[in-house]
Short mmCIF file of C-alpha atoms in Angstrom, two decimals:
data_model
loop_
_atom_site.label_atom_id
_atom_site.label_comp_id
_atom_site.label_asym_id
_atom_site.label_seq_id
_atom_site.Cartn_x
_atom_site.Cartn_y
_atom_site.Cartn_z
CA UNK A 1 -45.55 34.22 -35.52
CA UNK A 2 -48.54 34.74 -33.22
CA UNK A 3 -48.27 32.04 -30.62
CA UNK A 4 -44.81 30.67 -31.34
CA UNK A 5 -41.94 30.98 -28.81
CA UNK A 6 -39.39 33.15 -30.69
CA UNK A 7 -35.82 34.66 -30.10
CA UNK A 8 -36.46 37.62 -28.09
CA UNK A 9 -32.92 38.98 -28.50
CA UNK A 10 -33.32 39.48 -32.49
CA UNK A 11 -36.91 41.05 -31.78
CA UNK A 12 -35.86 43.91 -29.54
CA UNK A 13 -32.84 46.01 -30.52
CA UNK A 14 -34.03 48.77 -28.59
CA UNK A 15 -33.41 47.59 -25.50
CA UNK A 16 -30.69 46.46 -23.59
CA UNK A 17 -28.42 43.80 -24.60
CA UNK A 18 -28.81 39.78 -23.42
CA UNK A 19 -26.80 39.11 -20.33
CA UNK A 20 -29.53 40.69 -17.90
CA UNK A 21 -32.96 39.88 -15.82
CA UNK A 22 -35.41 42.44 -15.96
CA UNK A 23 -38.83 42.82 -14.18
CA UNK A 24 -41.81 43.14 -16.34
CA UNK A 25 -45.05 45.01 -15.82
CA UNK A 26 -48.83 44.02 -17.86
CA UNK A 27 -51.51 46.06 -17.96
CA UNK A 28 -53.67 44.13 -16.54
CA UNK A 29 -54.46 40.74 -14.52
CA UNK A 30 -55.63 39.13 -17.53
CA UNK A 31 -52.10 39.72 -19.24
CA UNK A 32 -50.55 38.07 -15.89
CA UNK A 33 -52.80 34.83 -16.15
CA UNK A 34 -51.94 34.45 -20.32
CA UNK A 35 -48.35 35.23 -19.19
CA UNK A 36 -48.04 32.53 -16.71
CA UNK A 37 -49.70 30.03 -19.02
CA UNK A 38 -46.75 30.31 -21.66
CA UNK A 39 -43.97 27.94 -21.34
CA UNK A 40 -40.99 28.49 -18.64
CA UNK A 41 -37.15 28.79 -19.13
CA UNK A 42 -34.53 28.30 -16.30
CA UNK A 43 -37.87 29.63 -13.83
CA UNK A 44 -39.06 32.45 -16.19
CA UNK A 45 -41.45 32.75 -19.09
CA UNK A 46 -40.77 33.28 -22.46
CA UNK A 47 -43.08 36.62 -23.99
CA UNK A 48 -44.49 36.18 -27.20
CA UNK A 49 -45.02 38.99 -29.72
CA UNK A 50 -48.63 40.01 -30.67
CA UNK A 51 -49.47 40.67 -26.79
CA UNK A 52 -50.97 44.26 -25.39
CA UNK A 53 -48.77 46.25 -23.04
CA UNK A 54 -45.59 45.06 -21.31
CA UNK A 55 -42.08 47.26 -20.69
CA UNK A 56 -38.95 46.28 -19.42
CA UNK A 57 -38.52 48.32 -15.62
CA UNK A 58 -36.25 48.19 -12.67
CA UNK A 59 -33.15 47.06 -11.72
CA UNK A 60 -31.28 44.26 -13.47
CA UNK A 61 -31.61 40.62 -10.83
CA UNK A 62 -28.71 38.54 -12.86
CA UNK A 63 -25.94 37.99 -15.22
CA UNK A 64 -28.12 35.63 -17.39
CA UNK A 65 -31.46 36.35 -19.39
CA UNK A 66 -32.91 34.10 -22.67
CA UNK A 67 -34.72 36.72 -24.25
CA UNK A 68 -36.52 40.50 -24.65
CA UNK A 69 -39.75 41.56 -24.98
CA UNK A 70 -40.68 42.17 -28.32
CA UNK A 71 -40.37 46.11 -29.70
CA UNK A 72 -44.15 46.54 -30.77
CA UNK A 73 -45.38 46.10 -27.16
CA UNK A 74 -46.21 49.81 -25.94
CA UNK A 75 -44.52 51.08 -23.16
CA UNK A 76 -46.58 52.11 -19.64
CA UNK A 77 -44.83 53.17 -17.39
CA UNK A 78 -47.36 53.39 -14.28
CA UNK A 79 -48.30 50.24 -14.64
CA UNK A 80 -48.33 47.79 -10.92
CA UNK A 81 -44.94 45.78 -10.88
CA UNK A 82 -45.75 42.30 -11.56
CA UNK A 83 -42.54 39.79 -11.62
CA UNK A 84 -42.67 36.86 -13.98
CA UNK A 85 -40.59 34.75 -11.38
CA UNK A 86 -42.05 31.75 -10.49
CA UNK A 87 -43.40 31.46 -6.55
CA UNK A 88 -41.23 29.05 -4.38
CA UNK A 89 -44.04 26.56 -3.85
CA UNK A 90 -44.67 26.31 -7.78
CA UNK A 91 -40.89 26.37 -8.68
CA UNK A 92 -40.61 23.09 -6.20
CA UNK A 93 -43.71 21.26 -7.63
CA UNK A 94 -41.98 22.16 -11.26
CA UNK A 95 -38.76 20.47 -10.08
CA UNK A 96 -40.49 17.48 -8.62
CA UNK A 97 -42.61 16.76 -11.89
CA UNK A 98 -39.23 17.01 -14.01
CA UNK A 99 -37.40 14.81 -11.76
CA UNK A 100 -39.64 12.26 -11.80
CA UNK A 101 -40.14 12.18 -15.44
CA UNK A 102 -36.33 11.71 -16.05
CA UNK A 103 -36.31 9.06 -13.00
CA UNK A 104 -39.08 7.38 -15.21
CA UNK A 105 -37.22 7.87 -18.72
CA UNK A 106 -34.13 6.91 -16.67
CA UNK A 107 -36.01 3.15 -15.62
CA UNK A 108 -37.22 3.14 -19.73
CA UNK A 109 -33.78 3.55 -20.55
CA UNK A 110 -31.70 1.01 -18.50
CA UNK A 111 -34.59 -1.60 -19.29
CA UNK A 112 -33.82 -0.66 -23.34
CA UNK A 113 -29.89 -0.44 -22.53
CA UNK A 114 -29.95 -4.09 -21.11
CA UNK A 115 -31.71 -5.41 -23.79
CA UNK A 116 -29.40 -4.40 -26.16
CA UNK A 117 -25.86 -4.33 -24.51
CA UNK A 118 -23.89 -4.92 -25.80
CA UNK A 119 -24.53 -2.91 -28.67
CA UNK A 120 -21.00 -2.38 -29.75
CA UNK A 121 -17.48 -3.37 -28.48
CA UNK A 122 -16.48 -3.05 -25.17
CA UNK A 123 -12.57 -1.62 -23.33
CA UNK A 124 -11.58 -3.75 -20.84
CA UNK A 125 -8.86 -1.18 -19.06
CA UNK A 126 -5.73 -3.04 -17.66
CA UNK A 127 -3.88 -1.30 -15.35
CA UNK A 128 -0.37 -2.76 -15.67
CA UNK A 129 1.82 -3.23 -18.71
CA UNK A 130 0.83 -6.72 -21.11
CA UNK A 131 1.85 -10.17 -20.11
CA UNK A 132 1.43 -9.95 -16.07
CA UNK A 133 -0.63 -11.94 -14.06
CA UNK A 134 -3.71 -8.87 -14.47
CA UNK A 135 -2.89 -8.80 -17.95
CA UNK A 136 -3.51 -12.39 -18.81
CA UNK A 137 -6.39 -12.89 -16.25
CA UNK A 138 -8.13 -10.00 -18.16
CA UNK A 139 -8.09 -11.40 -21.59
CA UNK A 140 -9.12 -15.22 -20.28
CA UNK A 141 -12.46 -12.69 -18.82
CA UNK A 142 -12.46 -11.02 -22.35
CA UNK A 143 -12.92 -14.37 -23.55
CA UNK A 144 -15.63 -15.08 -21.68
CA UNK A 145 -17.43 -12.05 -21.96
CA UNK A 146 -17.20 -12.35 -25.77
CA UNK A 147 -18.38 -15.71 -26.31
CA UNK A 148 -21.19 -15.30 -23.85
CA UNK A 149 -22.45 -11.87 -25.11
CA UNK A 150 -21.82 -12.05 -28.52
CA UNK A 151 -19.90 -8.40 -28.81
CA UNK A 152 -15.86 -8.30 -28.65
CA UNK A 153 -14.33 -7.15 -25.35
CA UNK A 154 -11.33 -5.09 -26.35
CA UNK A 155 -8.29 -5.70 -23.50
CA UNK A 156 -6.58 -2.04 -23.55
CA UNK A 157 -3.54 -1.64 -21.07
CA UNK A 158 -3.00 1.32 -19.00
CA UNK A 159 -0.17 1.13 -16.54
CA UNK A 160 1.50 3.33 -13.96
CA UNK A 161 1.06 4.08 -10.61
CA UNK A 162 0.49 0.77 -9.50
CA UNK A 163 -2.33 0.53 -11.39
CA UNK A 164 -4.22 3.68 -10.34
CA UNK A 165 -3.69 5.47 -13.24
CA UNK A 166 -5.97 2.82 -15.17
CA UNK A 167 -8.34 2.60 -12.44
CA UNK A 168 -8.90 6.45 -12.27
CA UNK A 169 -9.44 6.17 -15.99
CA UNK A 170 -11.97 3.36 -15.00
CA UNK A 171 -13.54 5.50 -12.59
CA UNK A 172 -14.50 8.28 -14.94
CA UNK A 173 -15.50 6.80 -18.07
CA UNK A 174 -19.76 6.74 -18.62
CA UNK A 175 -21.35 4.63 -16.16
CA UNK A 176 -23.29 2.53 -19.13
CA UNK A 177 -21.05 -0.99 -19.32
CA UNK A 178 -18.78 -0.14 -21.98
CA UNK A 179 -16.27 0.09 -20.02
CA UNK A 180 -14.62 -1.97 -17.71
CA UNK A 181 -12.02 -2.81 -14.90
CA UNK A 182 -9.88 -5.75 -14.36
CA UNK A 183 -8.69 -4.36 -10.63
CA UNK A 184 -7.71 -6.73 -8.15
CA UNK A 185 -6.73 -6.47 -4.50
CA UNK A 186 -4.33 -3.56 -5.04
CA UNK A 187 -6.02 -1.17 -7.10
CA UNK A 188 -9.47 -1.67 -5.74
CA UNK A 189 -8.92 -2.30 -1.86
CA UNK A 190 -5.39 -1.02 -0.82
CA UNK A 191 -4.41 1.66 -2.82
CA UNK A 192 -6.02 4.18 -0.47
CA UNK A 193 -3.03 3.29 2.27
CA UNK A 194 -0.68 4.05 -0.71
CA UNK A 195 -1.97 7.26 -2.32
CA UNK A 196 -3.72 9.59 -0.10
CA UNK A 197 -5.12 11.95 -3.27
CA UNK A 198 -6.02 8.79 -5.18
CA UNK A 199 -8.52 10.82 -7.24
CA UNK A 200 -11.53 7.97 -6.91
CA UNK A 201 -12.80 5.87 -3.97
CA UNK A 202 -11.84 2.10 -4.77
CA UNK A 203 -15.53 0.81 -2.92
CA UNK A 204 -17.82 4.07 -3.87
CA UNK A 205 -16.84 4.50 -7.58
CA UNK A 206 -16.72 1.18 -8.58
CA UNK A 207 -19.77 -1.34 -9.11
CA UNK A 208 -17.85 -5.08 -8.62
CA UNK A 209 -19.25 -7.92 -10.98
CA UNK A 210 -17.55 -10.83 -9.07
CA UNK A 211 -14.17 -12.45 -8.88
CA UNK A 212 -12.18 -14.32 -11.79
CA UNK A 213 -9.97 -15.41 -9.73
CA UNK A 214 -6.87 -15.89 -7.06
CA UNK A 215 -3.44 -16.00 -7.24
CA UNK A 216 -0.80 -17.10 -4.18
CA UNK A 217 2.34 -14.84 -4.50
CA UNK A 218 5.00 -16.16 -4.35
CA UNK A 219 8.97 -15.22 -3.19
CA UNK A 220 11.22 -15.51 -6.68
CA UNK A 221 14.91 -14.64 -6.29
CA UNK A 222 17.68 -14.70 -9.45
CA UNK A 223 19.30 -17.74 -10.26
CA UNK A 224 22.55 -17.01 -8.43
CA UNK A 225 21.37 -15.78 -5.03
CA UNK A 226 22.72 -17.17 -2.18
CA UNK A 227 19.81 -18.80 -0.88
CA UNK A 228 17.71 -21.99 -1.64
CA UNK A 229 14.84 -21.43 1.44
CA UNK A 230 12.71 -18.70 3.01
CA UNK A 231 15.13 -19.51 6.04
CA UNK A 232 18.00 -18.72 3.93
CA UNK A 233 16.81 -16.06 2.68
CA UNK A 234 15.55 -14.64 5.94
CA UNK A 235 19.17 -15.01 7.31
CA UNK A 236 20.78 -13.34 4.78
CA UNK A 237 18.70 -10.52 4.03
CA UNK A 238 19.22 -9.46 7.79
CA UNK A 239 22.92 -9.39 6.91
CA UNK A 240 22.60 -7.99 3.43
CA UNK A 241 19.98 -5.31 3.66
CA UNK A 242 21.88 -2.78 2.14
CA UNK A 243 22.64 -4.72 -0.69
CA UNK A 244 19.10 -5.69 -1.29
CA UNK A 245 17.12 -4.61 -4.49
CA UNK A 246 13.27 -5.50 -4.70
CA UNK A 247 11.50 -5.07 -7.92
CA UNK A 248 7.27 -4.58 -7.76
CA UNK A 249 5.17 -2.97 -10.40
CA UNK A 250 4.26 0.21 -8.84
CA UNK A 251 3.39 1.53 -5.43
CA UNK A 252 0.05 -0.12 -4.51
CA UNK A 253 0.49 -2.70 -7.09
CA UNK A 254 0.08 -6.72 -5.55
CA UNK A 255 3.65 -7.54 -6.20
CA UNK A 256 4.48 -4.38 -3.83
CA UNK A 257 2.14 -5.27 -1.14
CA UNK A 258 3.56 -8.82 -1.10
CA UNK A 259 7.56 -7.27 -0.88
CA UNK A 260 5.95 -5.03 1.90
CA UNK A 261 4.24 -7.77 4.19
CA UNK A 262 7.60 -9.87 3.84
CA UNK A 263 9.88 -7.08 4.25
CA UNK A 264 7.83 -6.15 6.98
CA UNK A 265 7.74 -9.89 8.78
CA UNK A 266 11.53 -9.85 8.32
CA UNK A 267 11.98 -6.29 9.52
CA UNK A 268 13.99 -5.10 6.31
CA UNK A 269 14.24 -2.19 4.44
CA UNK A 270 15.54 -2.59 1.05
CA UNK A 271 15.85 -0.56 -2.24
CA UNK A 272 12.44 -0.82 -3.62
CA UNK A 273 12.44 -0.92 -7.95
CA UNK A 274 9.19 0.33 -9.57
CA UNK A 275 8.30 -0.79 -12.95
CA UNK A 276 5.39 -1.08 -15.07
CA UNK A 277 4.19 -4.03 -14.55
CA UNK A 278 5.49 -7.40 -12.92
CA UNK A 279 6.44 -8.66 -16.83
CA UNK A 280 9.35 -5.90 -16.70
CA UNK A 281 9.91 -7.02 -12.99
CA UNK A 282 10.63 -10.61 -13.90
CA UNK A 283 12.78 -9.11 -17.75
CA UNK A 284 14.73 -6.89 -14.65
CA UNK A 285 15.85 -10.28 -12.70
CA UNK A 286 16.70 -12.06 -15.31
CA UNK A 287 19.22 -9.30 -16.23
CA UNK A 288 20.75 -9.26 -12.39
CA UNK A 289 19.01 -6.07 -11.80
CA UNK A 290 16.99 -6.63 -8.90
CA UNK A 291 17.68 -9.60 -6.29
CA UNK A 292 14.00 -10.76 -5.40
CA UNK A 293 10.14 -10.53 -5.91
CA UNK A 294 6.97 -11.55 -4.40
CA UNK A 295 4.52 -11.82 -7.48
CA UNK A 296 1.65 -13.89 -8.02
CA UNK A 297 2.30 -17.54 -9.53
CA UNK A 298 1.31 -17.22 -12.77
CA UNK A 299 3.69 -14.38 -13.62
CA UNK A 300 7.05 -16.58 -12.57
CA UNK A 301 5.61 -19.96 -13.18
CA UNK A 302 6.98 -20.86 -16.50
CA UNK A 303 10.97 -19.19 -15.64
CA UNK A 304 10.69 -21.20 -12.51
CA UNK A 305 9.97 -24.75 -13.79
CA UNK A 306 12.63 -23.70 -16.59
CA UNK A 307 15.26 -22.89 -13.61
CA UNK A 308 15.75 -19.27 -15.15
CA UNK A 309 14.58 -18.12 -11.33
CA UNK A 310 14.26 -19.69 -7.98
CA UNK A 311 11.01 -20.10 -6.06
CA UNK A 312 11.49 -19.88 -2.26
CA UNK A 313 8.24 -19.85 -0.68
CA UNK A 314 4.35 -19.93 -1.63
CA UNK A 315 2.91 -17.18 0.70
CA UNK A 316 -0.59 -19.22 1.28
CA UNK A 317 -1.63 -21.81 3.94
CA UNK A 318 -1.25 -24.97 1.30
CA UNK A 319 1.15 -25.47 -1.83
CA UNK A 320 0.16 -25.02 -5.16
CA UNK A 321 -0.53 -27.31 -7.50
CA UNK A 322 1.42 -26.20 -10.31
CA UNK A 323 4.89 -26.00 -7.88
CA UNK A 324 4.20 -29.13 -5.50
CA UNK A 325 7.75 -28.98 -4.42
CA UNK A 326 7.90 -25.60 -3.06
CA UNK A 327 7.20 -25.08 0.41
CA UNK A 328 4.70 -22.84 2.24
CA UNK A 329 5.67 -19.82 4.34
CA UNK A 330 3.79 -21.29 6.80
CA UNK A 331 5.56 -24.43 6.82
CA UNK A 332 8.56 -22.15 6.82
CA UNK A 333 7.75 -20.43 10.22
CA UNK A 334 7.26 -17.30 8.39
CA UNK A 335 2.81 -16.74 8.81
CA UNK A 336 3.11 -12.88 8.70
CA UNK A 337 4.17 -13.67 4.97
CA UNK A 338 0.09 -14.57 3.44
CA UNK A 339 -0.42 -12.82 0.65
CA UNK A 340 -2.75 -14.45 -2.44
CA UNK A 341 -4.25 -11.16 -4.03
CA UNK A 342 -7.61 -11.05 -5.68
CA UNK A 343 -8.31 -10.47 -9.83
CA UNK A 344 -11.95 -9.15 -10.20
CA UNK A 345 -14.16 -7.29 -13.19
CA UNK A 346 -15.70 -3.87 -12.38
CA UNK A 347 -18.27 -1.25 -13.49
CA UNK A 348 -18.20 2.62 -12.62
CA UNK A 349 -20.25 3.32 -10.02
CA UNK A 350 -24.18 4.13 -11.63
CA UNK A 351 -24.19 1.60 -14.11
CA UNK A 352 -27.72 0.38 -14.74
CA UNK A 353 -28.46 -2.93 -12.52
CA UNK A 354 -29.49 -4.91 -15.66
CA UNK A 355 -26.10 -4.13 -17.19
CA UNK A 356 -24.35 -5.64 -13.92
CA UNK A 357 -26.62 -8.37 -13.77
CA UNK A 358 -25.84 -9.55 -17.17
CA UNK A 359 -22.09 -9.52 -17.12
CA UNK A 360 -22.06 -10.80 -13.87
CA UNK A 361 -23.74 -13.94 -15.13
CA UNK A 362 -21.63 -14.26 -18.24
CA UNK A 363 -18.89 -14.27 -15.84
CA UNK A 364 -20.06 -16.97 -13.95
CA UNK A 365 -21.37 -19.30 -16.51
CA UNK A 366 -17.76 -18.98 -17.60
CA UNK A 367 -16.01 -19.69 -14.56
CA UNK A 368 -18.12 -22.76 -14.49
CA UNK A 369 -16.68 -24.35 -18.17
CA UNK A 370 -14.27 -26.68 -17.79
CA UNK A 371 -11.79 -25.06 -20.32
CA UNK A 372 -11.52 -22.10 -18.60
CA UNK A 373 -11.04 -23.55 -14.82
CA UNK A 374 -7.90 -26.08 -16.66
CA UNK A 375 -7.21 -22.56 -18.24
CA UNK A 376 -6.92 -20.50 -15.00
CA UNK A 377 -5.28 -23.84 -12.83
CA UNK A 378 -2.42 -24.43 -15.04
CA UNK A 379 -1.72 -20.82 -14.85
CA UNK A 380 -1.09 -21.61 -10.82
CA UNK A 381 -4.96 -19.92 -10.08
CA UNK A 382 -7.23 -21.20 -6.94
CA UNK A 383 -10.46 -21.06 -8.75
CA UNK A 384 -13.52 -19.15 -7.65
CA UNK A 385 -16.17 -21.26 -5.95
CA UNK A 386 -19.86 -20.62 -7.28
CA UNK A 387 -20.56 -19.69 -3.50
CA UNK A 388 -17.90 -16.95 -3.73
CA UNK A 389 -18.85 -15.53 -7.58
CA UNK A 390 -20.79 -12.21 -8.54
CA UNK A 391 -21.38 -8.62 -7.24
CA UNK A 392 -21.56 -9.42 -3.50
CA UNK A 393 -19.02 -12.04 -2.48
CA UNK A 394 -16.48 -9.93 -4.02
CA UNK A 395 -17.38 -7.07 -2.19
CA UNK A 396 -17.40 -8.61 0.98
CA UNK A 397 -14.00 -9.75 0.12
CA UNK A 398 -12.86 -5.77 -0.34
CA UNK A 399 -14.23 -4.94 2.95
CA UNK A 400 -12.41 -7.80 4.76
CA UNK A 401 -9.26 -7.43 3.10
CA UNK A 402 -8.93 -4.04 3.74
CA UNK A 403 -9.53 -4.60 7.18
CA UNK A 404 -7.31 -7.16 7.60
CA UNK A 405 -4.02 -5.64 5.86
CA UNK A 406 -4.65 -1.99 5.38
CA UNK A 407 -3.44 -1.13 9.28
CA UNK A 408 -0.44 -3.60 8.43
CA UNK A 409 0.24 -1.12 5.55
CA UNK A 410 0.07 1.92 6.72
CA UNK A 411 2.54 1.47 9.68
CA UNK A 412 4.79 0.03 7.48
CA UNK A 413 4.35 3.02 5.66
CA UNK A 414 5.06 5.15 8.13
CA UNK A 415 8.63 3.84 9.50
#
């Protein structure tokens, strides 16, 4: 046992029990110097057994000890008081030397990590119920992701709250790329004007890989509403307000913001319908539930060219591709009404660079195939520009959107 660390607790029944600091006195400098030469734990030193003359004396310092002295040490009692506490100066050159060996292990480690991610399957969290615009924009980025990294990127949906409940999830899962976040304008740029205790901050806890891509909203009413143009519609909203019922997938969510800037423009104030997800929102109108949405493109596209909805306006500066025939609110008179949300991919904040780097070019070497951009346009998506793709174009894009909209927001909040 001589000069092995032991378990001081099961060598000294004598005295009193763990839970306690004690001050220690030696006989003699010499037994101070070997002292201070044994190993330290949480700033003091463990005691081995074998040693001349040390006793446990004084008052108790805290609620926490690792060990006692060993019961064959003989007890002095007139010995000089010597503590076994490390000095300040020594405690902060301790502290320094361990932090930079972990900084060092920490730069060993996110070199190894990007080497081999990824190593097994990754989530991809979805914050709105399957077969929305999010929904399907995530899984063409799974795609990518998988083919480019050789791993499978799991799409795993997690709805409510406009999406913040998946986010928050997002937020707090391990910052090493395993998980991920298909946010877009709502969840990780507005939400704060929606939620005050959000529980995470949309541009501090999230890395952002880059964009995957846009999405013009645009103003869907049933079948049998009385009106066939944003004018129409304008017209007899004013009359009808009471009457009105909205449908958007959650407070925060992109299909709520768009209701909100139009309602807003017009100076409305109708019944506002949560649901899960704009997939419900659309299975809602269809029923004769709800009277009107403003949703991204892709989530109405196919009910519209089938007649099972009507399209009134395309809240964007030029018409989309996919609906040539349906007119701009700007055309309309209606410019307040610009709405064409952003999808993007993000990381928990502290997620090695490497990691970042590497999906964020997997991302763009996919955006680039010509698959995936035919994919993404016939879906009724403005594709990303490689100007406009990876970590900092999107972030710049946060920042100016929420500059832009969130005072819009909040006052309408506030009425």
């Amino acid at each position: 046992m001589r000069g092995q660390s032991v378990d001081l607790q099961s060598k000294c029944r004598r005295f009193r029990p763990m839970g306690q600091w004690k001050r220690f006195a030696f006989s003699n400098r010499g037994m101070e110097a070997y002292f201070r030469a044994n190993r330290l734990r949480n700033g003091f030193f463990l005691y081995r057994p074998g040693c001349p003359a040390a006793e446990v004396r004084g008052r108790t310092r805290s609620k926490t000890v690792r060990g006692m002295l060993p019961t064959q040490l003989a007890r002095r009692r007139n010995q000089p008081m010597v503590t076994a506490r490390m000095t300040s100066g020594r405690r902060q050159v301790a502290k320094r030397l361990i932090a930079a060996a972990a900084l060092l292990a920490t730069i060993g480690m996110n070199d190894a990590t990007a080497q081999d991610y990824p190593a097994r399957p990754v989530t991809i969290i979805v914050p709105f119920a399957a077969g929305g615009p999010a929904d399907i924009t995530a899984r063409i980025v799974a795609d990518i992701f998988t083919r480019h990294l050789n791993q499978k990127f799991v799409v795993e949906n997690v709805g409510g709250a406009g999406g913040t409940i998946g986010a928050l999830r997002a937020a707090r899962a391990a910052a090493d790329g395993y998980t991920i976040l298909s946010g877009h304008l709502g969840t990780n740029a507005l939400a704060p004007a929606f939620y005050p205790n959000l529980g995470y901050d949309p541009q501090k806890d999230f890395e952002p890989i880059g964009l995957s891509a846009e999405y013009p909203e645009l103003l869907v009413v049933r079948k049998d509403f009385p009106a066939n143009n944003l004018s129409e519609f304008v017209a007899y909203a004013k009359s009808n307000v009471g009457k009105l019922n909205a449908g958007h997938a959650g407070l925060g969510s992109v299909s709520y913001i768009g209701c909100l800037l139009l309602n807003t423009a017009i100076g409305i104030k109708p019944t506002m319908v949560p649901f899960t997800g704009t997939a419900p929102v659309l299975t809602a109108m269809l029923a004769g539930e709800i009277d009107y949405e403003c949703d991204p493109v892709l989530g109405t596209l196919s009910q519209v060219r089938a007649g099972a909805v009507k399209a009134l306006a395309i809240a964007a500066r030029k018409r989309s591709p996919m609906l040539p025939d349906v007119p701009t609110s700007h055309e309309q008179g209606l410019p307040e009404f610009d709405c064409a949300p952003f999808y993007g991919v993000f990381v928990p904040s502290g997620t090695p660079q490497p990691v970042i780097e590497k999906l964020a070019d997997a991302l763009n070497k996919g955006l680039s195939e010509e698959p995936v951009q035919k994919r993404l346009a016939d879906l009724g998506a403005d594709i990303v520009e490689p100007g406009r793709r990876g970590p900092k174009p999107l972030a710049d894009l946060i920042r100016s959107e929420s500059a832009r909209l969130m005072p819009i927001l909040r006052a309408a909040m506030e009425k």
